[in-house]
Amino acid sequence: MEKMRLRFAPSPTGALHIGGVRTALYNYLLAKKHGGTFILRIEDTDQTRYVPGAEAYIKEALEWFGLLPDEGPGYGGAHGPYRQSERKERYQEYTAQLVESGHAYYAFDTSDELAAAREKDPNFKYDAGARRQMKNSLSLPEEEVKRLLSEGGGHVIRLKVPENETIVFQDKIRGQVAFDSNELDDKVLLKADGMPTYHLANVVDDRLMEVTHVIRGEEWLSSTAHHVLLYRAFGWEGQMPAFAHLPLILRPDGKGKLSKRDGARFGFPVFPLSWQGETEEDSFTGFREYGFLPEAAINFLALLGWNPGTEQEIFSLEELVEAFSVERINKSGTRFDIDKAKWFNQQYIIKADTDYLLEKVKPVIAAHGYEPGDDFLRGFIELMRERAVTLGEFWENGYFFFEEPRDYDPKMVRKRWDSGRKALFDELAGQLEGLDNFTADSIKARTEAFIQEKGLKFGEVLPMLRLGVAGTMQGPALFEMMELLGRAEVARRLRKAFHQFNELI
RNA sequence: GGCCCGUUCGUCUAGGGGUUAGGACGCAGGAUUUUCAUUCCUGAAACACGGGUUCGAUUCCCGUACGGGCUGCCA
């Protein structure tokens, strides 16, 4: 079998939405599983929607996830250029060929005329019937066509959809799909500005780039019949790629496909990386900045619409490549479930290699102005990893490793603190400070002995120590936390806390 | 409206003519833990509806309902 070639073909109109990342992932997985090629192609044919920085964003996102293109702008490859804006002449040549062979025609209708037609008939469709009424090279006298063409007043080229045909194609996910050609409109192939539309460009480029499989979102299913017609018109039907239309990723509340505004609406990311648009409305927090590990996000995305048929849930990228198959992609739309995504992230944080996590956590802590040594950070990570669902929570739930507690859980203090015992607790603090070795074991031993000597109960002492050191009842193993913080810091915090406790009750 | 696609616990899903319809997230309860978290155990929770086909349909077929996509000189 020929070598598999798959492409991810986003449009650089802004930040890459998470559904696009999943499409890229599935393309990548299929390509890699069969030793094929993963291509990145930038579909920048709409000059009015071009957004500077979007292409760089797309690349950065793919790289963050580890989905490196084998070919693409900046990645090399023998089928370039990989930006459609740089292939403009080709499309013009190919449409000319189509006009020549009678599969396409010039249309001179202005936007206003088209709008008027749609106004008059809400169901207006530029089909065989309308074709005869409108201004185009099929309805106008030859002279008139020549004149309009030479005047250069602007025209488009449309596909001439044949009448009374059933267009059938096989979708790898949905099976056989059929369309009646009479339902299809004469799609614009080449716009007045000389740029191709998606329909033309994707067909021409997929052929020229020798793409063998097209995995894309379900929103393209309806126009696939047009694409099939184009392959036929070009005489490429034998080399037509296999199609697989992915189920859409739906909003959490089940109303429509997930859109970029949903991130803000629901309070979680729907983009891989943060994006700074021109307005706040157009700016988003990404999975990366939200504190996701790329491996976890990939794992989550992979299972959104695909399953391995086993009960395994945790997959590395390599394992996904191994296990993936188009046959096991689902047909129905998939709700985006942030809780499941967070669970994956938590699992990855728990299992991650400490030094790997160190590199991820370091900037989070540094962002708050602290740059402790790696050994301290490693200890911190070990104590906190089971308590952080996102990287940000290393700070949010463990900030007291770096600075004094902001406050002491007042409810707990009132419940457990006995002001008459301040001297007793100060004595304990002194004993701990005087320990030969300030290790978790010895702190524990000394504390337990103290409790026994004074006839106290664990529940009367331990919560006060925890509160004194961390300010909260939620945190890692007390004695290990104390060891990591160190003798002086612990002694200082305890004395201060015991003093404050008296004022809190 | 027209065309196309879809429909198993709240969510992601497995399964498939005869099953106690399985798992995961979330939720509830419990165990472990000096706290929290982790981990473990338990529980509640689903085949959209109506017709066929069949000895038997959640599974196959047809309708209906519901959901989604497309319907641009956007992708």
Coordinates of C-alpha atoms (C1' of nucleotides) in Angstrom, one line a residue:
Chain A
M1 CA 0.0 0.0 0.0
E2 CA 1.1 3.5 -0.7
K3 CA 2.4 5.6 2.1
M4 CA -0.3 7.3 4.1
R5 CA -0.3 11.0 4.0
L6 CA -2.7 13.0 6.3
R7 CA -3.0 16.7 6.8
F8 CA -4.4 19.0 9.4
A9 CA -5.6 22.1 7.6
P10 CA -6.6 24.9 9.9
S11 CA -7.6 28.4 9.0
P12 CA -5.5 31.1 10.6
T13 CA -8.5 33.2 11.7
G14 CA -7.6 33.2 15.4
A15 CA -6.9 30.8 18.2
L16 CA -7.1 27.1 17.4
H17 CA -10.2 25.7 19.1
I18 CA -9.9 22.4 21.0
G19 CA -12.0 20.5 18.5
G20 CA -9.4 21.5 15.9
V21 CA -6.7 20.0 18.2
R22 CA -8.6 16.8 18.4
T23 CA -8.8 16.7 14.6
A24 CA -5.1 17.3 14.4
L25 CA -4.5 14.5 17.0
Y26 CA -6.6 11.9 15.1
N27 CA -4.8 12.8 11.8
Y28 CA -1.5 12.5 13.6
L29 CA -2.4 9.2 15.2
L30 CA -3.5 7.6 12.0
A31 CA -0.4 8.8 10.1
K32 CA 2.0 7.7 12.8
K33 CA 0.3 4.3 13.3
H34 CA 1.0 3.4 9.7
G35 CA 4.4 5.1 9.4
G36 CA 2.8 7.8 7.3
T37 CA 3.3 11.6 7.0
F38 CA 1.5 14.2 9.1
I39 CA 1.2 17.5 7.2
L40 CA 0.3 20.9 8.4
R41 CA -1.4 23.1 5.8
I42 CA -2.5 26.7 6.4
E43 CA -5.8 27.5 4.7
D44 CA -5.5 31.2 4.5
T45 CA -7.6 31.9 1.5
D46 CA -9.9 34.3 3.2
Q47 CA -8.0 37.5 3.3
T48 CA -10.7 39.3 5.2
R49 CA -10.5 37.0 8.1
Y50 CA -6.7 36.6 8.3
V51 CA -5.4 37.1 11.8
P52 CA -1.7 37.8 12.4
G53 CA -0.2 35.5 14.9
A54 CA -2.7 32.8 14.3
E55 CA -0.4 30.6 12.3
A56 CA 2.3 30.9 15.0
Y57 CA -0.3 30.0 17.6
I58 CA -1.3 26.9 15.7
K59 CA 2.3 25.7 15.5
E60 CA 3.0 26.5 19.1
A61 CA -0.1 24.6 20.1
L62 CA 0.8 21.5 18.0
E63 CA 4.3 21.6 19.4
W64 CA 3.1 21.9 23.0
F65 CA 1.1 18.8 22.5
G66 CA 4.0 17.0 20.8
L67 CA 2.1 16.7 17.5
L68 CA 5.0 17.7 15.3
P69 CA 4.2 18.0 11.6
D70 CA 6.5 16.2 9.2
E71 CA 5.7 18.7 6.5
G72 CA 4.3 22.2 6.7
P73 CA 5.3 25.9 6.7
G74 CA 8.6 26.0 8.5
Y75 CA 8.8 22.2 8.8
G76 CA 10.0 21.4 5.3
G77 CA 8.6 18.9 2.9
A78 CA 8.6 18.4 -0.9
H79 CA 5.0 19.4 -1.5
G80 CA 5.1 23.0 -0.6
P81 CA 4.3 25.7 -0.3
Y82 CA 2.1 24.8 2.6
R83 CA 0.2 28.1 2.8
Q84 CA -2.6 28.3 0.4
S85 CA -2.1 32.0 -0.1
E86 CA 1.2 31.1 -1.7
R87 CA -0.3 28.7 -4.1
K88 CA -2.7 31.2 -5.7
E89 CA -1.7 30.7 -9.3
R90 CA -2.2 27.0 -9.1
Y91 CA -5.8 27.3 -8.2
Q92 CA -6.3 29.7 -11.1
E93 CA -4.7 27.2 -13.5
Y94 CA -6.9 24.4 -12.2
T95 CA -10.1 26.4 -12.4
A96 CA -9.3 27.5 -15.9
Q97 CA -8.9 23.9 -16.7
L98 CA -12.4 23.2 -15.3
V99 CA -13.9 26.0 -17.3
E100 CA -12.2 24.7 -20.4
S101 CA -13.7 21.2 -19.8
G102 CA -17.1 22.5 -19.1
H103 CA -17.2 21.7 -15.4
A104 CA -17.2 25.3 -14.3
Y105 CA -18.2 28.7 -15.5
Y106 CA -17.8 32.4 -15.0
A107 CA -20.4 34.2 -12.9
F108 CA -20.8 37.9 -12.9
D109 CA -23.5 38.4 -10.3
T110 CA -22.7 41.0 -7.8
S111 CA -23.0 40.5 -4.1
D112 CA -26.0 42.8 -4.1
E113 CA -27.7 40.8 -6.8
L114 CA -27.2 37.6 -4.9
A115 CA -28.5 39.2 -1.8
A116 CA -31.5 40.4 -3.6
A117 CA -32.2 36.9 -5.0
R118 CA -32.0 35.5 -1.5
E119 CA -34.2 38.2 -0.2
K120 CA -36.8 37.5 -2.8
D121 CA -36.6 33.7 -2.2
P122 CA -35.3 32.6 1.2
N123 CA -34.6 29.2 -0.3
F124 CA -32.7 30.6 -3.2
K125 CA -30.0 28.3 -4.4
Y126 CA -27.5 28.9 -7.2
D127 CA -28.5 25.6 -8.9
A128 CA -29.3 24.5 -12.4
G129 CA -32.5 26.5 -12.4
A130 CA -31.1 29.7 -11.0
R131 CA -28.1 29.3 -13.2
R132 CA -30.2 30.1 -16.2
Q133 CA -31.6 33.3 -14.7
M134 CA -28.4 34.7 -13.3
K135 CA -25.6 36.5 -15.0
N136 CA -23.0 33.9 -16.0
S137 CA -21.1 32.5 -19.0
L138 CA -23.8 29.9 -19.4
S139 CA -26.8 32.2 -19.6
L140 CA -25.2 35.3 -21.3
P141 CA -24.4 35.6 -25.0
E142 CA -20.8 34.8 -25.8
E143 CA -20.1 38.4 -26.8
E144 CA -21.4 39.7 -23.5
V145 CA -19.3 37.2 -21.6
K146 CA -16.2 38.3 -23.5
R147 CA -17.0 41.9 -22.8
L148 CA -17.5 41.4 -19.1
L149 CA -14.4 39.3 -18.8
S150 CA -12.3 42.0 -20.6
E151 CA -13.8 44.8 -18.6
G152 CA -12.4 43.0 -15.5
G153 CA -15.4 44.1 -13.4
G154 CA -14.9 41.1 -11.2
H155 CA -16.3 37.7 -11.6
V156 CA -16.1 34.4 -9.8
I157 CA -15.9 30.9 -11.2
R158 CA -18.6 28.4 -10.1
L159 CA -18.7 24.6 -10.3
K160 CA -21.3 23.4 -12.7
V161 CA -23.1 20.8 -10.7
P162 CA -24.6 18.1 -13.0
E163 CA -28.4 17.4 -12.8
N164 CA -30.1 14.3 -11.7
E165 CA -27.2 12.4 -10.3
T166 CA -26.8 10.6 -7.0
I167 CA -23.4 11.3 -5.5
V168 CA -22.4 8.5 -3.2
F169 CA -19.2 8.2 -1.2
Q170 CA -18.0 6.0 1.6
D171 CA -17.2 7.7 4.9
K172 CA -14.9 5.7 7.2
I173 CA -17.0 6.6 10.2
R174 CA -20.5 6.9 8.8
G175 CA -20.5 4.3 6.0
Q176 CA -22.2 5.2 2.8
V177 CA -23.5 8.7 2.4
A178 CA -25.6 9.8 -0.6
F179 CA -26.6 13.2 -2.0
D180 CA -29.0 14.1 -4.8
S181 CA -27.1 16.5 -7.1
N182 CA -30.2 18.5 -7.6
E183 CA -30.0 19.6 -4.0
L184 CA -26.5 20.9 -4.5
D185 CA -25.7 24.4 -5.4
D186 CA -23.1 25.7 -7.9
K187 CA -20.4 26.5 -5.3
V188 CA -18.0 29.3 -6.0
L189 CA -14.6 27.9 -6.7
L190 CA -12.6 31.0 -7.3
K191 CA -13.5 34.2 -5.7
A192 CA -13.5 37.7 -7.3
D193 CA -10.2 38.4 -5.6
G194 CA -8.5 35.5 -7.3
M195 CA -8.4 33.4 -4.2
P196 CA -9.9 29.9 -4.2
T197 CA -12.7 28.9 -1.8
Y198 CA -12.1 26.1 0.7
H199 CA -13.8 23.6 -1.6
L200 CA -11.5 24.1 -4.5
A201 CA -8.4 24.6 -2.6
N202 CA -8.7 21.6 -0.4
V203 CA -9.4 19.3 -3.3
V204 CA -6.5 20.6 -5.4
D205 CA -4.1 20.6 -2.5
D206 CA -5.0 17.2 -1.2
R207 CA -4.3 15.8 -4.7
L208 CA -1.1 17.8 -5.2
M209 CA 0.1 16.9 -1.7
E210 CA -0.9 13.3 -2.3
V211 CA -3.1 13.1 0.7
T212 CA -4.6 9.7 1.2
H213 CA -7.0 10.2 4.1
V214 CA -9.0 13.2 5.1
I215 CA -10.1 13.3 8.7
R216 CA -12.1 16.4 9.4
G217 CA -15.1 17.7 11.4
E218 CA -18.6 16.7 10.6
E219 CA -19.4 20.3 9.5
W220 CA -17.7 19.2 6.2
L221 CA -19.9 16.2 5.5
S222 CA -22.5 18.2 3.6
S223 CA -20.0 19.7 1.2
T224 CA -18.2 16.5 0.6
A225 CA -20.5 15.7 -2.3
H226 CA -19.1 18.9 -4.0
H227 CA -15.6 17.7 -3.3
V228 CA -16.4 14.3 -4.9
L229 CA -17.8 16.2 -8.0
L230 CA -14.5 18.2 -8.1
Y231 CA -12.4 15.0 -8.0
R232 CA -14.4 13.7 -10.9
A233 CA -14.2 16.9 -12.9
F234 CA -10.4 16.8 -12.6
G235 CA -10.3 13.2 -13.5
W236 CA -8.9 12.3 -10.1
E237 CA -11.7 10.1 -8.8
G238 CA -9.3 7.1 -8.7
Q239 CA -7.0 9.0 -6.4
M240 CA -9.6 10.5 -4.2
P241 CA -8.7 10.3 -0.5
A242 CA -10.7 8.3 2.0
F243 CA -13.0 10.5 4.1
A244 CA -13.7 10.3 7.8
H245 CA -16.0 12.9 9.3
L246 CA -15.6 13.3 13.0
P247 CA -18.5 13.9 15.4
L248 CA -18.6 17.4 16.7
I249 CA -17.5 18.5 20.2
L250 CA -20.6 19.9 21.8
R251 CA -21.2 22.5 24.5
P252 CA -21.5 21.2 28.1
D253 CA -25.1 22.2 28.2
G254 CA -25.8 20.3 25.0
K255 CA -26.8 23.3 22.9
G256 CA -24.8 23.3 19.7
K257 CA -21.2 22.8 18.9
L258 CA -18.6 24.2 21.3
S259 CA -17.6 27.7 20.3
K260 CA -14.8 30.0 21.3
R261 CA -17.1 32.1 23.6
D262 CA -18.0 29.0 25.6
G263 CA -14.7 29.1 27.5
A264 CA -15.6 32.3 29.1
R265 CA -19.2 31.3 29.5
F266 CA -18.5 28.1 31.4
G267 CA -15.2 29.1 33.1
F268 CA -12.8 26.6 31.6
P269 CA -10.5 26.5 28.7
V270 CA -11.6 25.5 25.2
F271 CA -8.3 26.5 23.7
P272 CA -4.9 24.9 23.9
L273 CA -3.0 28.0 24.7
S274 CA -4.0 31.5 25.9
W275 CA -4.8 33.9 23.2
Q276 CA -4.6 37.7 23.4
G277 CA -7.0 39.1 20.9
E278 CA -7.7 42.7 20.2
T279 CA -10.4 42.9 22.7
E280 CA -11.0 41.2 26.0
E281 CA -14.0 39.5 24.3
D282 CA -11.5 37.9 21.9
S283 CA -9.0 36.8 24.5
F284 CA -9.0 33.4 26.1
T285 CA -7.2 31.3 28.7
G286 CA -5.7 28.1 27.3
F287 CA -5.3 24.6 28.7
R288 CA -1.6 25.3 29.2
E289 CA -2.1 28.4 31.2
Y290 CA -5.0 26.8 33.1
G291 CA -2.5 24.4 34.4
F292 CA -3.0 21.3 32.3
L293 CA -0.2 19.0 31.3
P294 CA -0.1 18.5 27.6
E295 CA -0.1 14.7 28.0
A296 CA -3.3 14.9 30.0
A297 CA -5.0 17.1 27.6
I298 CA -4.1 14.8 24.7
N299 CA -5.3 11.8 26.6
F300 CA -8.6 13.5 27.4
L301 CA -9.1 14.7 23.8
A302 CA -8.2 11.3 22.4
L303 CA -11.1 9.7 24.3
L304 CA -13.5 12.4 23.2
G305 CA -15.1 10.4 20.4
W306 CA -12.8 7.5 20.2
N307 CA -12.3 4.5 22.5
P308 CA -9.8 1.6 22.4
G309 CA -12.4 -1.1 23.0
T310 CA -10.6 -2.0 26.2
E311 CA -11.0 -0.5 29.7
Q312 CA -7.7 1.3 29.5
E313 CA -8.1 5.0 30.0
I314 CA -4.6 6.3 30.5
F315 CA -2.6 6.5 27.3
S316 CA 0.6 8.1 26.4
L317 CA 0.9 9.5 22.9
E318 CA 2.9 6.5 21.9
E319 CA 0.2 4.2 23.3
L320 CA -2.4 6.1 21.5
V321 CA -0.6 5.7 18.2
E322 CA -0.5 2.0 18.8
A323 CA -4.1 1.7 19.9
F324 CA -5.8 4.1 17.5
S325 CA -8.1 3.1 14.7
V326 CA -10.6 5.1 12.7
E327 CA -13.1 2.2 13.0
R328 CA -13.4 2.9 16.7
I329 CA -14.3 6.5 16.3
N330 CA -17.9 7.3 17.4
K331 CA -20.6 8.7 15.2
S332 CA -22.5 10.9 17.7
G333 CA -21.6 14.3 19.0
T334 CA -19.6 14.5 22.1
R335 CA -20.2 16.8 25.1
F336 CA -17.1 18.6 26.4
D337 CA -16.7 17.5 30.0
I338 CA -14.2 19.6 32.0
D339 CA -14.5 17.4 35.1
K340 CA -13.2 14.4 33.2
A341 CA -10.4 16.5 31.7
K342 CA -9.4 17.6 35.2
W343 CA -9.4 14.0 36.4
F344 CA -7.0 13.1 33.7
N345 CA -4.8 16.0 34.6
Q346 CA -4.8 14.9 38.2
Q347 CA -3.9 11.4 37.3
Y348 CA -0.9 12.6 35.2
I349 CA 0.3 14.9 38.0
I350 CA 0.2 12.1 40.5
K351 CA 2.2 9.8 38.2
A352 CA 4.5 12.3 36.6
D353 CA 8.2 12.1 37.0
T354 CA 9.3 14.5 39.7
D355 CA 11.9 16.3 37.6
Y356 CA 9.4 16.7 34.8
L357 CA 6.9 18.2 37.2
L358 CA 9.7 20.4 38.6
E359 CA 10.1 22.2 35.3
K360 CA 6.3 22.7 35.1
V361 CA 5.8 23.8 38.7
K362 CA 8.8 26.1 38.9
P363 CA 7.3 28.9 36.8
V364 CA 4.1 28.7 38.6
I365 CA 5.8 29.4 41.9
A366 CA 8.1 31.9 40.3
A367 CA 5.1 33.8 39.1
H368 CA 4.4 34.6 42.7
G369 CA 7.9 35.8 43.3
Y370 CA 9.6 32.7 44.8
E371 CA 12.5 30.9 43.4
P372 CA 13.5 28.2 46.0
G373 CA 16.1 25.6 45.3
D374 CA 15.3 22.5 43.3
D375 CA 15.6 20.2 46.3
F376 CA 13.0 22.1 48.2
L377 CA 10.7 22.2 45.2
R378 CA 11.1 18.5 44.7
G379 CA 10.1 17.9 48.3
F380 CA 7.2 20.3 47.9
I381 CA 6.0 18.5 44.8
E382 CA 6.1 15.1 46.5
L383 CA 4.0 16.5 49.3
M384 CA 1.5 18.3 47.1
R385 CA 1.1 16.3 43.9
E386 CA -1.9 14.3 45.2
R387 CA -3.5 17.5 46.2
A388 CA -3.2 19.5 43.0
V389 CA -5.6 19.0 40.1
T390 CA -4.0 21.7 38.0
L391 CA -0.5 23.1 38.1
G392 CA -1.9 26.3 39.5
E393 CA -3.2 24.5 42.5
F394 CA 0.4 23.7 43.5
W395 CA 0.4 27.4 44.5
E396 CA -3.2 27.9 45.5
N397 CA -3.2 24.9 47.8
G398 CA 0.4 25.0 48.9
Y399 CA 1.4 28.7 49.0
F400 CA 2.3 28.3 52.7
F401 CA 5.4 26.4 51.7
F402 CA 6.8 29.7 50.5
E403 CA 5.3 32.3 52.7
E404 CA 3.6 32.5 56.1
P405 CA 0.0 31.6 56.3
R406 CA -2.2 34.5 55.3
D407 CA -4.7 33.6 58.1
Y408 CA -5.6 30.9 60.4
D409 CA -8.9 29.1 59.8
P410 CA -10.9 30.9 62.4
K411 CA -13.6 28.3 62.8
M412 CA -11.0 25.7 63.6
V413 CA -9.1 27.9 66.0
R414 CA -12.2 28.7 68.0
K415 CA -13.2 25.1 68.0
R416 CA -9.9 23.7 69.2
W417 CA -7.8 26.4 70.8
D418 CA -7.7 26.7 74.5
S419 CA -6.1 30.0 75.5
G420 CA -4.9 28.6 78.8
R421 CA -2.7 26.2 76.9
K422 CA -0.5 28.8 75.2
A423 CA 2.4 28.3 77.5
L424 CA 2.1 24.5 76.9
F425 CA 2.2 24.9 73.2
D426 CA 5.1 27.3 73.4
E427 CA 7.0 24.7 75.4
L428 CA 6.3 22.2 72.6
A429 CA 7.5 24.6 70.0
G430 CA 10.7 25.1 72.0
Q431 CA 11.3 21.4 72.3
L432 CA 10.8 20.9 68.6
E433 CA 13.2 23.7 67.9
G434 CA 15.7 22.1 70.1
L435 CA 15.6 18.7 68.4
D436 CA 19.0 17.3 67.3
N437 CA 17.7 16.3 63.9
F438 CA 14.8 18.2 62.5
T439 CA 13.3 15.3 60.6
A440 CA 9.7 14.2 60.2
D441 CA 10.5 11.1 62.3
S442 CA 12.0 12.9 65.2
I443 CA 9.4 15.7 65.2
K444 CA 6.8 13.1 65.3
A445 CA 8.4 11.2 68.1
R446 CA 9.0 14.3 70.2
T447 CA 5.4 15.5 69.6
E448 CA 3.9 12.2 70.6
A449 CA 6.1 12.0 73.7
F450 CA 5.1 15.5 74.6
I451 CA 1.4 14.7 74.2
Q452 CA 1.8 11.7 76.5
E453 CA 3.8 13.5 79.1
K454 CA 1.3 16.2 79.4
G455 CA -1.7 13.9 79.3
L456 CA -3.1 15.5 76.1
K457 CA -4.9 14.1 73.2
F458 CA -3.7 14.0 69.5
G459 CA -6.8 15.9 68.5
E460 CA -6.0 18.7 70.8
V461 CA -2.4 19.2 69.6
L462 CA -2.0 18.1 66.0
P463 CA -4.6 20.4 64.5
M464 CA -3.0 23.4 66.3
L465 CA 0.4 22.6 64.9
R466 CA -1.1 22.2 61.4
L467 CA -2.9 25.4 61.7
G468 CA 0.2 27.2 63.0
V469 CA 2.3 26.0 60.2
A470 CA -0.1 26.2 57.2
G471 CA -3.1 28.1 58.4
T472 CA -5.5 25.6 57.0
M473 CA -6.6 22.1 57.9
Q474 CA -6.1 21.0 54.3
G475 CA -2.6 20.0 53.6
P476 CA 0.0 17.3 53.4
A477 CA 1.5 15.2 56.1
L478 CA 2.2 17.5 59.0
F479 CA 5.6 16.3 60.1
E480 CA 7.0 16.0 56.6
M481 CA 5.8 19.5 55.9
M482 CA 7.6 20.7 59.0
E483 CA 10.8 18.9 58.0
L484 CA 10.7 20.5 54.6
L485 CA 10.0 24.0 56.0
G486 CA 12.9 23.7 58.4
R487 CA 13.5 24.2 62.1
A488 CA 13.7 28.0 62.2
E489 CA 10.7 28.6 60.0
V490 CA 8.5 26.2 61.9
A491 CA 9.5 27.5 65.3
R492 CA 8.9 31.1 64.2
R493 CA 5.5 30.2 62.7
L494 CA 4.3 28.3 65.7
R495 CA 5.2 31.0 68.2
K496 CA 3.5 33.6 66.1
A497 CA 0.5 31.4 65.6
F498 CA 0.0 30.6 69.2
H499 CA 0.1 34.2 70.0
Q500 CA -2.4 35.0 67.3
F501 CA -4.7 32.2 68.3
N502 CA -5.3 33.8 71.7
E503 CA -6.5 36.9 69.9
L504 CA -8.8 35.0 67.5
I505 CA -10.9 33.3 70.1
Chain B
rG1 C1' -38.0 25.3 5.5
rG2 C1' -34.7 21.8 2.5
rC3 C1' -30.6 18.3 2.6
rC4 C1' -27.2 15.4 5.6
rC5 C1' -25.7 13.1 10.3
rG6 C1' -26.9 11.2 14.9
rU7 C1' -29.8 9.1 19.6
rU8 C1' -27.2 3.2 25.8
rC9 C1' -26.7 6.0 33.2
rG10 C1' -26.2 13.6 34.3
rU11 C1' -21.4 13.1 31.1
rC12 C1' -17.7 10.0 28.1
rU13 C1' -18.6 5.2 26.5
rA14 C1' -18.5 -0.9 26.0
rG15 C1' -21.8 -4.3 24.2
rG16 C1' -25.0 -6.5 20.9
rG17 C1' -31.0 -10.8 18.6
rG18 C1' -31.7 -14.5 24.6
rU19 C1' -26.4 -10.3 29.4
rU20 C1' -27.8 -9.4 36.7
rA21 C1' -26.8 -4.1 30.0
rG22 C1' -20.0 -3.6 31.7
rG23 C1' -16.4 0.5 32.6
rA24 C1' -14.8 5.7 33.5
rC25 C1' -15.9 10.9 35.3
rG26 C1' -19.2 13.1 38.5
rC27 C1' -22.6 12.3 42.7
rA28 C1' -23.9 9.6 47.6
rG29 C1' -22.2 6.3 51.6
rG30 C1' -18.2 3.6 54.0
rA31 C1' -12.9 2.0 55.0
rU32 C1' -7.8 3.8 55.4
rU33 C1' -5.5 8.7 56.7
rU34 C1' -3.9 13.2 63.2
rU35 C1' -6.5 17.1 58.4
rC36 C1' -7.1 17.5 53.2
rA37 C1' -6.1 14.7 49.1
rU38 C1' -4.7 9.9 47.3
rU39 C1' -6.2 4.7 47.4
rC40 C1' -9.9 1.0 48.2
rC41 C1' -15.0 -0.8 48.8
rU42 C1' -20.3 0.0 48.2
rG43 C1' -24.6 2.5 46.1
rA44 C1' -28.1 5.4 43.0
rA45 C1' -28.1 6.0 37.8
rA46 C1' -29.2 4.3 30.8
rC47 C1' -30.9 1.1 25.9
rA48 C1' -35.9 8.3 23.1
rC49 C1' -40.9 6.6 21.3
rG50 C1' -44.2 3.7 17.9
rG51 C1' -44.6 0.0 14.4
rG52 C1' -42.6 -4.2 12.1
rU53 C1' -39.0 -8.8 11.3
rU54 C1' -38.3 -12.8 14.9
rC55 C1' -39.8 -18.0 19.3
rG56 C1' -37.3 -13.6 21.4
rA57 C1' -35.5 -7.1 20.3
rU58 C1' -31.8 -2.5 23.6
rU59 C1' -29.4 -4.8 19.3
rC60 C1' -32.0 -5.6 12.4
rC61 C1' -35.8 -2.5 9.2
rC62 C1' -39.3 1.6 8.8
rG63 C1' -41.5 5.8 10.8
rU64 C1' -41.9 9.6 14.7
rA65 C1' -39.7 12.7 18.2
rC66 C1' -35.6 15.0 19.8
rG67 C1' -30.5 16.8 19.0
rG68 C1' -26.7 18.4 15.7
rG69 C1' -24.4 20.1 11.1
rC70 C1' -24.8 22.4 6.4
rU71 C1' -27.7 25.7 3.5
rG72 C1' -21.8 32.5 2.0
rC73 C1' -17.3 35.3 -3.3
rC74 C1' -16.2 31.7 5.7
rA75 C1' -13.4 27.9 6.6

